[in-house]
Coordinates of C-alpha atoms and ligand atoms in Angstrom, one line a residue:
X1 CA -26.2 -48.2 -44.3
X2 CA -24.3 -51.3 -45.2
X3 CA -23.0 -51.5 -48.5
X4 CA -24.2 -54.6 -50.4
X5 CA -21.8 -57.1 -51.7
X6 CA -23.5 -57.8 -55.1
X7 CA -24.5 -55.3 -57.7
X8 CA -27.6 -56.0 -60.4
X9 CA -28.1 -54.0 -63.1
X10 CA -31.2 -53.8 -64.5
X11 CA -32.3 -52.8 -68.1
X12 CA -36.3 -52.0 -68.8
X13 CA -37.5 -49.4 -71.0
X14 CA -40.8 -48.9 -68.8
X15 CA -39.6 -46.3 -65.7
X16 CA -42.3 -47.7 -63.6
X17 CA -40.5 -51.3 -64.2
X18 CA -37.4 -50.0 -62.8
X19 CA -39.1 -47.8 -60.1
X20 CA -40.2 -50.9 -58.8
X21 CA -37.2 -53.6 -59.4
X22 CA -34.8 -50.7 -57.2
X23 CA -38.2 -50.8 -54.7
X24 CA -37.7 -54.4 -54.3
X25 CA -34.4 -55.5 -54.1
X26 CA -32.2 -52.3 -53.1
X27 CA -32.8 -53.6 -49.4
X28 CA -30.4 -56.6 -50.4
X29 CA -28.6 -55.3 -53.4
X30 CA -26.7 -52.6 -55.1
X31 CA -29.4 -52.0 -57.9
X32 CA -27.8 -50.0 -61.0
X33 CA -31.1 -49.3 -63.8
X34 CA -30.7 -48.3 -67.5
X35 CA -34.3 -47.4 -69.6
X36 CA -32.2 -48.7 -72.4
X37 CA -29.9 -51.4 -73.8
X38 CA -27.6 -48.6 -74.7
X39 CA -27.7 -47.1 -71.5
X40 CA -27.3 -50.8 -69.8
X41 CA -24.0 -51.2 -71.9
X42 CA -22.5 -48.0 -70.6
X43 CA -23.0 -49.0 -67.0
X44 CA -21.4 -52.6 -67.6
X45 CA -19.0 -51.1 -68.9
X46 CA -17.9 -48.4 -66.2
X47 CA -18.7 -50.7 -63.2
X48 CA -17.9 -53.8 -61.7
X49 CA -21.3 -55.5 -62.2
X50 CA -22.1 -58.9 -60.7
X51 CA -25.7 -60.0 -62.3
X52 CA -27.7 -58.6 -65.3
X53 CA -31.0 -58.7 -65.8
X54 CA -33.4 -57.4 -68.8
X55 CA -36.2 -57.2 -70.3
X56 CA -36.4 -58.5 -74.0
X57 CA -38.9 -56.3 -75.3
X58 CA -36.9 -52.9 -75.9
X59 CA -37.1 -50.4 -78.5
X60 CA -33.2 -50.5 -80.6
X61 CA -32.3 -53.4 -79.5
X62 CA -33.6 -57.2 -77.9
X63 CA -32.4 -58.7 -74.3
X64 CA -31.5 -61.6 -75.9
X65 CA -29.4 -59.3 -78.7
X66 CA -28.3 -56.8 -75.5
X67 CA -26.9 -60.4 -73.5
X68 CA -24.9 -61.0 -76.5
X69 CA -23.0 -58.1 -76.2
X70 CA -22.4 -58.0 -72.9
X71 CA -21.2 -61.3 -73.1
X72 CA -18.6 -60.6 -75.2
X73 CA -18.1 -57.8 -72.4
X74 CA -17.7 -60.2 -69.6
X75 CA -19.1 -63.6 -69.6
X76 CA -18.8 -63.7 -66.0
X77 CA -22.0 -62.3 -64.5
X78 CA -25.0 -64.1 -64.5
X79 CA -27.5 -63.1 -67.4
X80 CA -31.6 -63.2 -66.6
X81 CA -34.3 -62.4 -69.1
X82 CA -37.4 -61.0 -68.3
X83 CA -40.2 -61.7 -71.1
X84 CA -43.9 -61.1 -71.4
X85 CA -43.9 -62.9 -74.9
X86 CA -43.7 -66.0 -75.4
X87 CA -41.0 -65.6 -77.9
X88 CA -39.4 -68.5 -77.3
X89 CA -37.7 -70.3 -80.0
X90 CA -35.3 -67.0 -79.9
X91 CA -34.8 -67.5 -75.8
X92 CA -34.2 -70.9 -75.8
X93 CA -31.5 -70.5 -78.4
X94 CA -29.5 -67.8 -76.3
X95 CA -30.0 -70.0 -72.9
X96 CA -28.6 -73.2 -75.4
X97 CA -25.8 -70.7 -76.6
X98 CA -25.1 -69.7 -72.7
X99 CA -25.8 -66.4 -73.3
X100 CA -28.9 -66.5 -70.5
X101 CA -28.3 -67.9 -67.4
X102 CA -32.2 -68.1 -67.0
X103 CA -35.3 -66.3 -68.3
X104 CA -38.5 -65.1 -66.3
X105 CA -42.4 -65.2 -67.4
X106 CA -43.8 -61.9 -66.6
X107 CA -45.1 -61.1 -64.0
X108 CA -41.6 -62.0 -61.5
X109 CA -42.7 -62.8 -58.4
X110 CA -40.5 -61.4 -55.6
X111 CA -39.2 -64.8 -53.5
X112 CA -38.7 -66.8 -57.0
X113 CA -36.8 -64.2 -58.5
X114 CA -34.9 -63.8 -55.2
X115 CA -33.9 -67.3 -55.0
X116 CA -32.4 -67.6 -58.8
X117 CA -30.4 -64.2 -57.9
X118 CA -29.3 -66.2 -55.1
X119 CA -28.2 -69.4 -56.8
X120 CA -26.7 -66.8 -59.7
X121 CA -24.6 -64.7 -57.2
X122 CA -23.5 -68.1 -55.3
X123 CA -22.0 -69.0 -58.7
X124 CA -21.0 -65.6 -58.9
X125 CA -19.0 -66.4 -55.6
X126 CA -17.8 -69.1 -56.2
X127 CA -16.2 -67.6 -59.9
X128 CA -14.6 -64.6 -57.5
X129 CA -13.3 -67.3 -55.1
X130 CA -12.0 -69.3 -58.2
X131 CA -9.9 -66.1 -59.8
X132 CA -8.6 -65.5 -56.1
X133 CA -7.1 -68.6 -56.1
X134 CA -5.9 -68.9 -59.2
X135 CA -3.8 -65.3 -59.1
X136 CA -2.9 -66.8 -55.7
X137 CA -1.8 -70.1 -57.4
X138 CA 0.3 -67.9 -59.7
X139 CA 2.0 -65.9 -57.0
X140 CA 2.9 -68.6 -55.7
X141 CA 4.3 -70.3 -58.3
X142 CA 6.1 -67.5 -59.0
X143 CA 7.3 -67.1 -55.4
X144 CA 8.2 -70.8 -55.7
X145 CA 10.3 -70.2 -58.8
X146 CA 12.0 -67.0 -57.4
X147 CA 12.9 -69.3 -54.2
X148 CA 14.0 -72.0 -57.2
X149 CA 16.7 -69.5 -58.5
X150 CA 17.8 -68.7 -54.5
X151 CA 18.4 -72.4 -54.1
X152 CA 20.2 -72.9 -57.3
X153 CA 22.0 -69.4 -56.7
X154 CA 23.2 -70.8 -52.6
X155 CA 24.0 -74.0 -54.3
X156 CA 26.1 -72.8 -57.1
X157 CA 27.6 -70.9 -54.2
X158 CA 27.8 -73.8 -51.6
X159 CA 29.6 -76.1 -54.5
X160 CA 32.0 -72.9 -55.0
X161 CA 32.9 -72.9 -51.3
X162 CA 32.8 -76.7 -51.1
X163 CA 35.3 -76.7 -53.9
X164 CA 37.6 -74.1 -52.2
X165 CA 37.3 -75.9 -49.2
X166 CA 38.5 -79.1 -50.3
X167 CA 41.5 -77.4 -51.7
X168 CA 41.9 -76.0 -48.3
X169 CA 41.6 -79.2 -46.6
X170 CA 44.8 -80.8 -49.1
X171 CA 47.0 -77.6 -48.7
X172 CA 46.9 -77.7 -44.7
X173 CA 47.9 -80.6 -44.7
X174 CA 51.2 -79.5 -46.6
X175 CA 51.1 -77.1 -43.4
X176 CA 50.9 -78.5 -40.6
X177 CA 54.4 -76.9 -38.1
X178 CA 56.0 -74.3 -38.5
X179 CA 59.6 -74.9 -37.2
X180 CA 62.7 -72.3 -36.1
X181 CA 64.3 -71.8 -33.1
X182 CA 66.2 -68.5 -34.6
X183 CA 65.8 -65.1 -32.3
X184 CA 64.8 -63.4 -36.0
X185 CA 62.0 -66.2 -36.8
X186 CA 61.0 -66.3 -33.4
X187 CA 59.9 -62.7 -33.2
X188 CA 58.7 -62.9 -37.0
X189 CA 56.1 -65.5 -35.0
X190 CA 55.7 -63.0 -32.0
X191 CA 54.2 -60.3 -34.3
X192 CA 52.0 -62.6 -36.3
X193 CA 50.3 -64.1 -33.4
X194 CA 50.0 -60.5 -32.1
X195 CA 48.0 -59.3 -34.9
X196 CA 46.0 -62.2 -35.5
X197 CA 43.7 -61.6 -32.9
X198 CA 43.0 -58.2 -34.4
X199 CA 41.0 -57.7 -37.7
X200 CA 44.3 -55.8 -39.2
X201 CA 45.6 -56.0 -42.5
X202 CA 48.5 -57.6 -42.8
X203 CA 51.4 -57.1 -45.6
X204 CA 53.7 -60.0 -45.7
X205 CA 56.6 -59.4 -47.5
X206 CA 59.5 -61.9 -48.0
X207 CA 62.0 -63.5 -50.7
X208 CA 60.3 -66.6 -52.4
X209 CA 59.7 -69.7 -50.2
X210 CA 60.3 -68.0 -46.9
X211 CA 57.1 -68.9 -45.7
X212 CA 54.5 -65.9 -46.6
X213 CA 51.8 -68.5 -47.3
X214 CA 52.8 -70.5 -44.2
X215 CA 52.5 -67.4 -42.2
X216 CA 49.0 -66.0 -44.1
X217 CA 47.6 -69.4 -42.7
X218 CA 49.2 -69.0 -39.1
X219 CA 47.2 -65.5 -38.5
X220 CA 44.1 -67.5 -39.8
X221 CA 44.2 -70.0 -37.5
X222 CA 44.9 -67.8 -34.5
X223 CA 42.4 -65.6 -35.3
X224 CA 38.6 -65.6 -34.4
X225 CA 37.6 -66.1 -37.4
X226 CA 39.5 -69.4 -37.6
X227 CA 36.0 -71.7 -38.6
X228 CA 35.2 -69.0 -41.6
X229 CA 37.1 -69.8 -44.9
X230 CA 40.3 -69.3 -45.7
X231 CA 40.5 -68.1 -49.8
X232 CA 43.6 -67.2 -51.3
X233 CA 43.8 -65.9 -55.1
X234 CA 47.5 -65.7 -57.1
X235 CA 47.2 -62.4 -58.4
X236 CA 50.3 -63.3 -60.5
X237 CA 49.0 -66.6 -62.1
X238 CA 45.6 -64.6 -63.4
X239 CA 44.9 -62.2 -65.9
X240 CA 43.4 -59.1 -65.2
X241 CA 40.0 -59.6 -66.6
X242 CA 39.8 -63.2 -64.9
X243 CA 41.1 -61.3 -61.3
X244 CA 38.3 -59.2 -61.7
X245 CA 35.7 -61.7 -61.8
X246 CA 37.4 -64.2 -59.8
X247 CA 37.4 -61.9 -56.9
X248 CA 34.3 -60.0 -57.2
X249 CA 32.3 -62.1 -59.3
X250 CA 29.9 -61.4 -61.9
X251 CA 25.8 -61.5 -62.8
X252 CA 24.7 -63.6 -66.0
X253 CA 25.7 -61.9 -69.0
X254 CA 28.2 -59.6 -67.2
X255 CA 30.1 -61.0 -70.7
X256 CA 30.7 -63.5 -73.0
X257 CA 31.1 -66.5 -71.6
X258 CA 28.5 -65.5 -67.8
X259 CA 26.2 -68.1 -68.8
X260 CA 24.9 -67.9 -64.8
X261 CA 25.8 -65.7 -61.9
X262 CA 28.8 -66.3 -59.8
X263 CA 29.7 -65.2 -56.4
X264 CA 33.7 -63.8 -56.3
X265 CA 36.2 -64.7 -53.7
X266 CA 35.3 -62.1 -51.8
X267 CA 31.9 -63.4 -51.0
X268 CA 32.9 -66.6 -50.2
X269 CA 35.5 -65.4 -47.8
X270 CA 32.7 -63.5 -45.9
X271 CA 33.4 -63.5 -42.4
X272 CA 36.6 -65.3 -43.2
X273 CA 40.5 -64.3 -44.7
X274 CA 41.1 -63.4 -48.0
X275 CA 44.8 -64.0 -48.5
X276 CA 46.5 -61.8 -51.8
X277 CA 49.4 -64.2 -52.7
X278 CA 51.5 -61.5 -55.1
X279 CA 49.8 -58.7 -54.9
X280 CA 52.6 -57.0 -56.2
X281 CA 51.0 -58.5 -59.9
X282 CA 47.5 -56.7 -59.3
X283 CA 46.5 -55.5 -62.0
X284 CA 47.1 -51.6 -61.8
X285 CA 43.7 -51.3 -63.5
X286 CA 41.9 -53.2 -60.3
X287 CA 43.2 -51.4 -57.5
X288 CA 41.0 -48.8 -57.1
X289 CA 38.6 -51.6 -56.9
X290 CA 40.2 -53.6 -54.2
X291 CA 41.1 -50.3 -52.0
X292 CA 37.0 -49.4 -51.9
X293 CA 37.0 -53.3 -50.6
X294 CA 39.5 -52.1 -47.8
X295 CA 37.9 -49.1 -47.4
X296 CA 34.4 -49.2 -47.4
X297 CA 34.3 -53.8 -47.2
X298 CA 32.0 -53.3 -50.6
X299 CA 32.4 -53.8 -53.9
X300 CA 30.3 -54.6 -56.9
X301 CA 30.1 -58.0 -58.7
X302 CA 30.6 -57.4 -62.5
X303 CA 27.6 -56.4 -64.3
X304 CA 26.1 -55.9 -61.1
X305 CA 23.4 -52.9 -60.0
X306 CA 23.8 -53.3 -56.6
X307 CA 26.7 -53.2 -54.0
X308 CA 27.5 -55.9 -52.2
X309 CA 28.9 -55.8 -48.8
X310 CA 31.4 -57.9 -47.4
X311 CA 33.1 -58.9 -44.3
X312 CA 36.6 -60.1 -45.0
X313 CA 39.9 -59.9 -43.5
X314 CA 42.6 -59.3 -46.0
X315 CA 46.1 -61.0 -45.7
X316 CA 48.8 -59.8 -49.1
X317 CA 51.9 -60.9 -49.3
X318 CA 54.6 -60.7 -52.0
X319 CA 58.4 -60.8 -52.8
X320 CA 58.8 -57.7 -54.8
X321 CA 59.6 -54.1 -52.6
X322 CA 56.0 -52.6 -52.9
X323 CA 57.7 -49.1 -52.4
X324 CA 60.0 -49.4 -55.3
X325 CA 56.7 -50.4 -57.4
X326 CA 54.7 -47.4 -56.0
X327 CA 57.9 -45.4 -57.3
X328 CA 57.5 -46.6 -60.4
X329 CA 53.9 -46.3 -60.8
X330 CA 53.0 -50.2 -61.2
X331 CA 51.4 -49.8 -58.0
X332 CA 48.8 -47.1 -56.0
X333 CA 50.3 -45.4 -53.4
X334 CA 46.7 -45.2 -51.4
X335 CA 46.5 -49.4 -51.5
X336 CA 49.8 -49.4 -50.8
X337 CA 49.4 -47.7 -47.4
X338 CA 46.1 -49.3 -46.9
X339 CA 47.9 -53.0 -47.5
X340 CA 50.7 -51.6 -45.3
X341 CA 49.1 -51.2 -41.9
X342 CA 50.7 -54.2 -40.0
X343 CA 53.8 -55.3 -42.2
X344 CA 55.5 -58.7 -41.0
X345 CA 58.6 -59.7 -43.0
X346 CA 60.2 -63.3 -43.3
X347 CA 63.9 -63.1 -43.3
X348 CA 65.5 -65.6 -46.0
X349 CA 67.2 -68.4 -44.7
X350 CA 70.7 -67.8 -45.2
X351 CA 70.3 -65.0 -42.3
X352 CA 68.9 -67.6 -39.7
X353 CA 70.8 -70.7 -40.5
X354 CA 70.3 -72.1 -36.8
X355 CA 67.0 -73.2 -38.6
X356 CA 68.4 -75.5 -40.8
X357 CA 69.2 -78.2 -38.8
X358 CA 65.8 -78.3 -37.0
X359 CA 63.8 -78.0 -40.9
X360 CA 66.2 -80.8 -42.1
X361 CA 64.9 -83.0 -39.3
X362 CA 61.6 -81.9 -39.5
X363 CA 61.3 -82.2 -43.8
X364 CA 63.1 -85.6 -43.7
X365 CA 60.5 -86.7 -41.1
X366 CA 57.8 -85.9 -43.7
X367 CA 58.8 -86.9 -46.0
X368 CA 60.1 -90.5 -45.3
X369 CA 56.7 -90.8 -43.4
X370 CA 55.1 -89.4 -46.8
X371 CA 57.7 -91.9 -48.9
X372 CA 57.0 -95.3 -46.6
X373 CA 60.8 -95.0 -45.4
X374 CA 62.2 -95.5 -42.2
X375 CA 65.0 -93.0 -41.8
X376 CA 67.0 -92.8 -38.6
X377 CA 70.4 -90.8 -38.8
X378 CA 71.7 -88.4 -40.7
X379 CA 74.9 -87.9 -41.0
X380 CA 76.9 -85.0 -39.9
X381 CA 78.6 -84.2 -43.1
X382 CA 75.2 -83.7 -44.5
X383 CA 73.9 -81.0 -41.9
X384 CA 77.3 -79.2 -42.5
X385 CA 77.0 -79.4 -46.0
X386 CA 72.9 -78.4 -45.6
X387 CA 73.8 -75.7 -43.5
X388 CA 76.8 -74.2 -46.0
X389 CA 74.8 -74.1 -48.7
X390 CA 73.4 -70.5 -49.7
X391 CA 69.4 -71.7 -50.1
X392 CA 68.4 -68.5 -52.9
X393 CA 65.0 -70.5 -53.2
X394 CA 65.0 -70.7 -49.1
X395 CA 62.6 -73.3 -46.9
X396 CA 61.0 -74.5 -50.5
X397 CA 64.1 -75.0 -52.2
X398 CA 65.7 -76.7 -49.1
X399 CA 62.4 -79.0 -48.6
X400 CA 62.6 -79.9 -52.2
X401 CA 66.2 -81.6 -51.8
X402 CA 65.1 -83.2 -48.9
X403 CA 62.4 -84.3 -50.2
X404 CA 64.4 -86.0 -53.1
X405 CA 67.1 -87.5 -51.1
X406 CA 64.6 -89.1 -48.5
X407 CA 63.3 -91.0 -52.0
X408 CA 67.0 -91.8 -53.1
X409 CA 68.3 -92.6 -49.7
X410 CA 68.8 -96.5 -49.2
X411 CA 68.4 -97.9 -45.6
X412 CA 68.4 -96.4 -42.8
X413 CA 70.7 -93.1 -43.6
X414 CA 69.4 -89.9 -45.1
X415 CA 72.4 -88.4 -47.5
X416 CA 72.6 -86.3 -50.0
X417 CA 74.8 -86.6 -52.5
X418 CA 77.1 -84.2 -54.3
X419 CA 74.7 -84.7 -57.2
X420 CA 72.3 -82.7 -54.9
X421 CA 74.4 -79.9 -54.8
X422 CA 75.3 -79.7 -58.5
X423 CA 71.5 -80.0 -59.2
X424 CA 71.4 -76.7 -57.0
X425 CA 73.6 -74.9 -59.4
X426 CA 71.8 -75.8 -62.1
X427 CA 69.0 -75.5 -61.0
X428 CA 70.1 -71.3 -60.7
X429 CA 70.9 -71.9 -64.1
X430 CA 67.2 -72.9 -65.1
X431 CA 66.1 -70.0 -63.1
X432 CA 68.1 -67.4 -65.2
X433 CA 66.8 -68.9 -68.0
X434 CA 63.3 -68.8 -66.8
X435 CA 63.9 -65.0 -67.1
X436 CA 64.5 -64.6 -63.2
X437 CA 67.3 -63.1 -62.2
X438 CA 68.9 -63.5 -59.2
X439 CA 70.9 -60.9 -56.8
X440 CA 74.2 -59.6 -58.0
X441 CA 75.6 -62.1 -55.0
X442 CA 73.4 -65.2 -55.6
X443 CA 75.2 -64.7 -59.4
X444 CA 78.4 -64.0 -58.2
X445 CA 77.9 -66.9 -55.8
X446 CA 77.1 -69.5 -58.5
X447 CA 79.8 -68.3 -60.9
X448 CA 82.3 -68.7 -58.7
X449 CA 81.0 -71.6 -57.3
X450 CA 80.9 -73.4 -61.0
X451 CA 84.7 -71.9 -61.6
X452 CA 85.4 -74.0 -58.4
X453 CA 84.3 -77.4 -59.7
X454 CA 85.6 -76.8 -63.5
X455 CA 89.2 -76.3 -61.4
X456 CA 88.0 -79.3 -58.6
X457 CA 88.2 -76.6 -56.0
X458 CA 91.6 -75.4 -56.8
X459 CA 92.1 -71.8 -56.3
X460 CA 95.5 -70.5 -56.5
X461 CA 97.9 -71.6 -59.2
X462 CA 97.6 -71.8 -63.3
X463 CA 94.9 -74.2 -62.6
X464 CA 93.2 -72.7 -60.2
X465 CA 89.6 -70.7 -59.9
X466 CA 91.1 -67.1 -59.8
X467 CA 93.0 -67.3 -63.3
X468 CA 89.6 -68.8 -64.8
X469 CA 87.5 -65.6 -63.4
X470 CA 90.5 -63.5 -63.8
X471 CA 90.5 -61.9 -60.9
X472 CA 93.4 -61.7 -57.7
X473 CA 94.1 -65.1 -55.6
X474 CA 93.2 -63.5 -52.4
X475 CA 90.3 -61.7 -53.6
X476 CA 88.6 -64.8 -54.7
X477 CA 89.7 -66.3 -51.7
X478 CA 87.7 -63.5 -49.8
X479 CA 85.0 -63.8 -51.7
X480 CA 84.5 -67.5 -51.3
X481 CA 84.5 -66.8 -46.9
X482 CA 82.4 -63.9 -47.7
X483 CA 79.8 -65.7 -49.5
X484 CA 80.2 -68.9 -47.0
X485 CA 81.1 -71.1 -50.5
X486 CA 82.1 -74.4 -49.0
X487 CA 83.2 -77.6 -50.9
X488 CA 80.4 -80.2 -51.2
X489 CA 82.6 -83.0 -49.1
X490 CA 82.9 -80.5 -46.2
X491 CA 86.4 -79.7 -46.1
X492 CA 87.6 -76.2 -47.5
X493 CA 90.7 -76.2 -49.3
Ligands
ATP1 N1 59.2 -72.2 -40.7 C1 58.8 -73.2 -41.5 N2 58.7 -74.5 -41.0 C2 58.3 -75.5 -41.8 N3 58.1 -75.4 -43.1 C3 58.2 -74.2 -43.7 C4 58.6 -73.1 -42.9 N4 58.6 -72.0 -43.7 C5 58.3 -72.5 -44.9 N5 58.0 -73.8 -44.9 C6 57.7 -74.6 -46.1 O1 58.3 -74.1 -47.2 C7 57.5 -74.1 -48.3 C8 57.4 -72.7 -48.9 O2 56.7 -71.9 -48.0 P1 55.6 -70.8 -48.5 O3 54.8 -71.4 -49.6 O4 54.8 -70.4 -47.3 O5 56.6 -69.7 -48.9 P2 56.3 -68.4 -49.8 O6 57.1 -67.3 -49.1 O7 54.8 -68.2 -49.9 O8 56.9 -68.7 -51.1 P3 56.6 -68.0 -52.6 O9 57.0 -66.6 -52.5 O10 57.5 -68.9 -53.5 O11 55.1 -68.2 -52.8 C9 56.2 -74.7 -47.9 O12 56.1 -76.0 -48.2 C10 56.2 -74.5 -46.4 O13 55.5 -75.5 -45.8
MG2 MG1 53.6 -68.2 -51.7

C-alpha cells in the first residue's frame, strides 16, 4: 500500500467517532486518533503531524483549550474543530486568535470535510515548499559567502604574485646578457644550461657580484618552467620569524599581527623557481623546515592544520663555503647535501680577466644608453688600467665604476679617472669598516697599494714604499707582480 503524504491526527473522546473518522479518510490519509486531549498531545508531539482535528467537547480539557497548546507546539499544521454545540462566542474567539484554521457543525459530511483538508494540506504544502526554500536560500548564501572568502583569498594571492611579478619585470631588465668569452665562464654556462632542463637543485656558490643571481635567472629561463614565476627571498636581509612566514605563509591569527591569511613564497612559486639568495643566513631553526620542502615538496603555512603541497624548483646560492658552515654547526648537514646535488660555481673575476674588456664594452653600452650619452671610444689606457685592477667586489663592483664614469665622461670618450681608482681603495676601506673583511691578499693588496700612492709609486730608496711597510725592496717588488698592482697611469715603475 502506498504510503500517504499527509498525516491527520484526530482527537474525539467517543471510540465510535474515531472508528469512523480512520473508516473514512485512511484511504487518502495517514490517520493517527487519540480518545483524549492528553493522548492527542503525546502524538503531536512524537510525530511529524501535518493537520489536527478535534472535537471540542472532551472531558479534562476543551478543543479550543487543546488547539492552544498545540499551537504553542507547532503553529504550522492546520487546526479544525469539530462541535455539536453551538458554543460559539468561545470558537470564534480562537479562529480570531488563529488558533483554528476552521471549525465544523456536527454532523461533517464526508466531501466538505474532504475539500477543507484539501485547501489546509495545500497550505500545508505550500509552508513545506516555503521552509525548503528558505534552508535552500541559506545554503546558498552561505555557499556564496564561502565562495566570497575563495575570491578574496585568490585575490589576496593574485595581488601577491602581481606584486612579485612586477618586481620581476624591473629586475630582468637589469638582466638582460650575460657576457664572457673566458674558457672558465664559458663552461660555468655549459653546466647551467645543462641542468636547467632538468628539475635539479642547484647550489650556486660564488664570491659576491660574480653573477649567482644572474645565473639563478639563466636556469629559469632555459628551463620548462620558464612562463611559471620566478620568486627569490634574501635569506640574509630577513629575520628568522619573518623567513618563516615569508616563505611558507601563514592562516589568520597564526600571530600578532595575521590580521588575514597569506600564501608564502612557496606557493606562489608553484610550478615555478624559488631562488634562495644567501642561504648560507637560513635560519638554523628553519632548516628542517625547508629540507621536508626538498624532500617531500610540502610544508605547512604557519598556524596551519593542513599540509600544503607544492611544486617548486629550488635554486640557492651564496658566498660563504657551506662545508665550513656545516663544520661549524651553523648549517644541517642533510640540507646541505640536499642543496648540494648539482653545484655550479662562478669564478671571481680576477681569474678570467679576458672578460673584462668585453663587460667594459658591454656596461658602458648600458649605461650611456641608460644615461642619454653617446659614447664611442674608449681609450686604451683605460682597458689596461680596467683590466689591472684586482675587482674584490667583481662584475658589480666593475659595473658600478662604469657606470659612474659613463655619467662623468664628457663627449664622446669614456675615461676613468685616477679618482676612480682611489675611490676603489677606499671604497675597501668602507668595506672593512662595514665589518667585512676581506682576504688576507685583497688586504695586503690595498695596503700596499695605499703605501704606493703615500710614496707616488716609489719603491726603493728612503722614500720609497718598502721602508714605509718595513719590509725588503725586492720582496715588495714581488709582491706588487704577484698581486698584478699596477700604477693608475699604466706605466709600472
Ligand atoms: N657575465 C656577466 N655579464 C654581464 N653582467 C654580469 C655578468 N655577471 C654579473 N653581471 C652583473 O653584475 C651584477 C652582479 O651580479 P649578481 O647580482 O648576479 O651577482 P651575485 O653573485 O648574486 O652577487 P652578490 O653575492 O653580491 O649577491 C649584476 O648587475 C649583473 O647583471
Ligand atoms: Mg646576489
Amino acid at each position: 500500500m502506498e504510503q500517504s503524504l499527509y498525516t491527520i491526527l484526530y482527537v474525539d473522546d467517543e471510540e465510535i467517532n474515531l472508528k469512523f473518522f480512520s473508516a473514512t479518510f485512511s484511504w487518502e490519509y495517514n490517520v493517527l486518533t487519540a480518545s483524549s486531549a492528553q493522548a492527542g498531545l503525546a502524538i503531536f508531539k512524537e510525530q511529524e503531524v501535518d493537520l489536527v482535528v478535534a472535537d471540542q467537547r472532551m472531558p479534562g480539557m476543551s478543543g479550543v483549550d487543546f488547539f492552544e497548546q498545540i499551537y504553542q507546539l507547532n503553529p504550522e499544521p492546520a487546526r479544525i474543530l469539530l462541535t455539536g454545540y453551538g458554543d460559539l462566542e468561545t470558537i470564534v474567539q480562537a479562529v480570531n486568535k488563529g488558533r483554528i484554521f476552521h471549525f465544523f457543525q456536527k454532523p461533517w459530511v464526508e466531501e466538505e470535510l474532504q475539500t477543507l483538508f484539501t485547501r489546509a494540506l495545500q497550505i500545508r504544502t505550500l509552508q513545506r515548499e516555503n521552509s525548503r526554500l528558505i534552508l535552500h536560500l541559506q545554503k546558498t548564501n552561505e555557499d556564496l559567502s564561502r565562495a566570497l572568502g575563495e575570491v578574496e583569498s585568490l585575490t589576496t594571492l593574485l595581488e601577491e604574485e602581481n606584486q612579485l611579478l612586477r618586481e620581476e619585470v624591473n629586475e630582468s631588465f637589469k638582466f638582460d646578457e650575460i657576457v664572457s668569452s673566458s674558457p672558465v665562464f664559458q663552461e660555468v654556462l655549459h653546466r647551467t644550461e645543462r641542468v636547467a632542463s632538468t628539475d635539479a637543485t642547484v647550489l650556486i656558490t660564488g664570491e659576491t657580484g660574480t653573477g649567482k643571481e644572474l645565473l639563478a635567472r639563466a636556469v629559469h629561463r632555459l628551463s620548462h618552467r620558464r612562463q611559471k614565476p620566478f620568486i627569490k627571498i634574501n635569506c640574509a636581509a630577513l629575520p628568522a620569524q619573518l623567513i618563516e612566514s615569508e616563505l611558507f605563509g601563514h592562516e589568520k591569527g597564526a600571530f600578532t599581527g595575521a590580521n588575514a591569511a597569506r600564501p608564502g613564497r612557496f606557493e606562489l612559486a608553484h610550478q615555478g623557481t624559488i631562488f634562495l639568495d644567501e642561504i648560507g643566513d637560513f635560519p638554523l631553526e628553519l632548516q628542517a623546515k625547508l629540507l621536508r620542502v626538498l624532500q617531500e615538496g610540502e610544508f605547512d603555512r604557519l598556524g596551519a592544520t593542513r599540509t600544503t603541497k607544492v611544486d617548486v624548483r629550488i635554486i640557492a646560492a651564496t658566498h660563504i663555503d657551506l662545508n665550513a658552515a656545516v663544520k661549524q654547526g651553523h648549517f644541517r648537514s642533510d640540507l646541505f647535501y640536499r642543496l648540494n646535488v648539482f653545484p655550479i660555481h662562478t669564478p671571481p673575476l680576477r681569474s678570467r680577466k679576458e672578460d673584462i674588456p668585453l663587460l667594459i664594452r658591454h656596461f658602458v653600452r648600458k649605461y650611456s644608453v641608460k644615461n642619454g650619452k653617446v659614447i664611442r671610444r674608449i681609450s686604451k689606457k683605460t682597458f689596461q688600467l680596467l683590466q689591472a685592477h684586482h675587482w674584490p667586489g667583481n662584475i658589480r663592483e666593475l659595473e658600478n665604476i662604469i657606470e659612474r664614469g659613463v655619467i662623468m665622461s664628457k663627449g664622446d670618450k669614456f675615461k676613468v679617472d685616477n679618482w676612480l681608482l682611489e675611490d676603489l681603495s677606499n671604497e675597501l676601506a668602507i668595506e672593512d669598516q662595514n665589518g667585512k673583511i676581506g682576504s688576507l691578499e685583497e688586504n695586503e693588496r690595498s695596503h700596499i697599494v695605499r703605501a704606493l700612492q703615500k710614496t707616488n709609486w716609489r719603491v726603493t730608496g728612503d722614500q720609497g714604499a718598502a721602508r714605509l711597510l718595513q719590509i725588503n725592496e725586492r720582496t715588495l717588488q714581488s709582491r706588487i707582480r704577484k698581486l698584478q698592482i699596477h700604477r693608475p697611469n699604466g706605466i709600472d715603475d
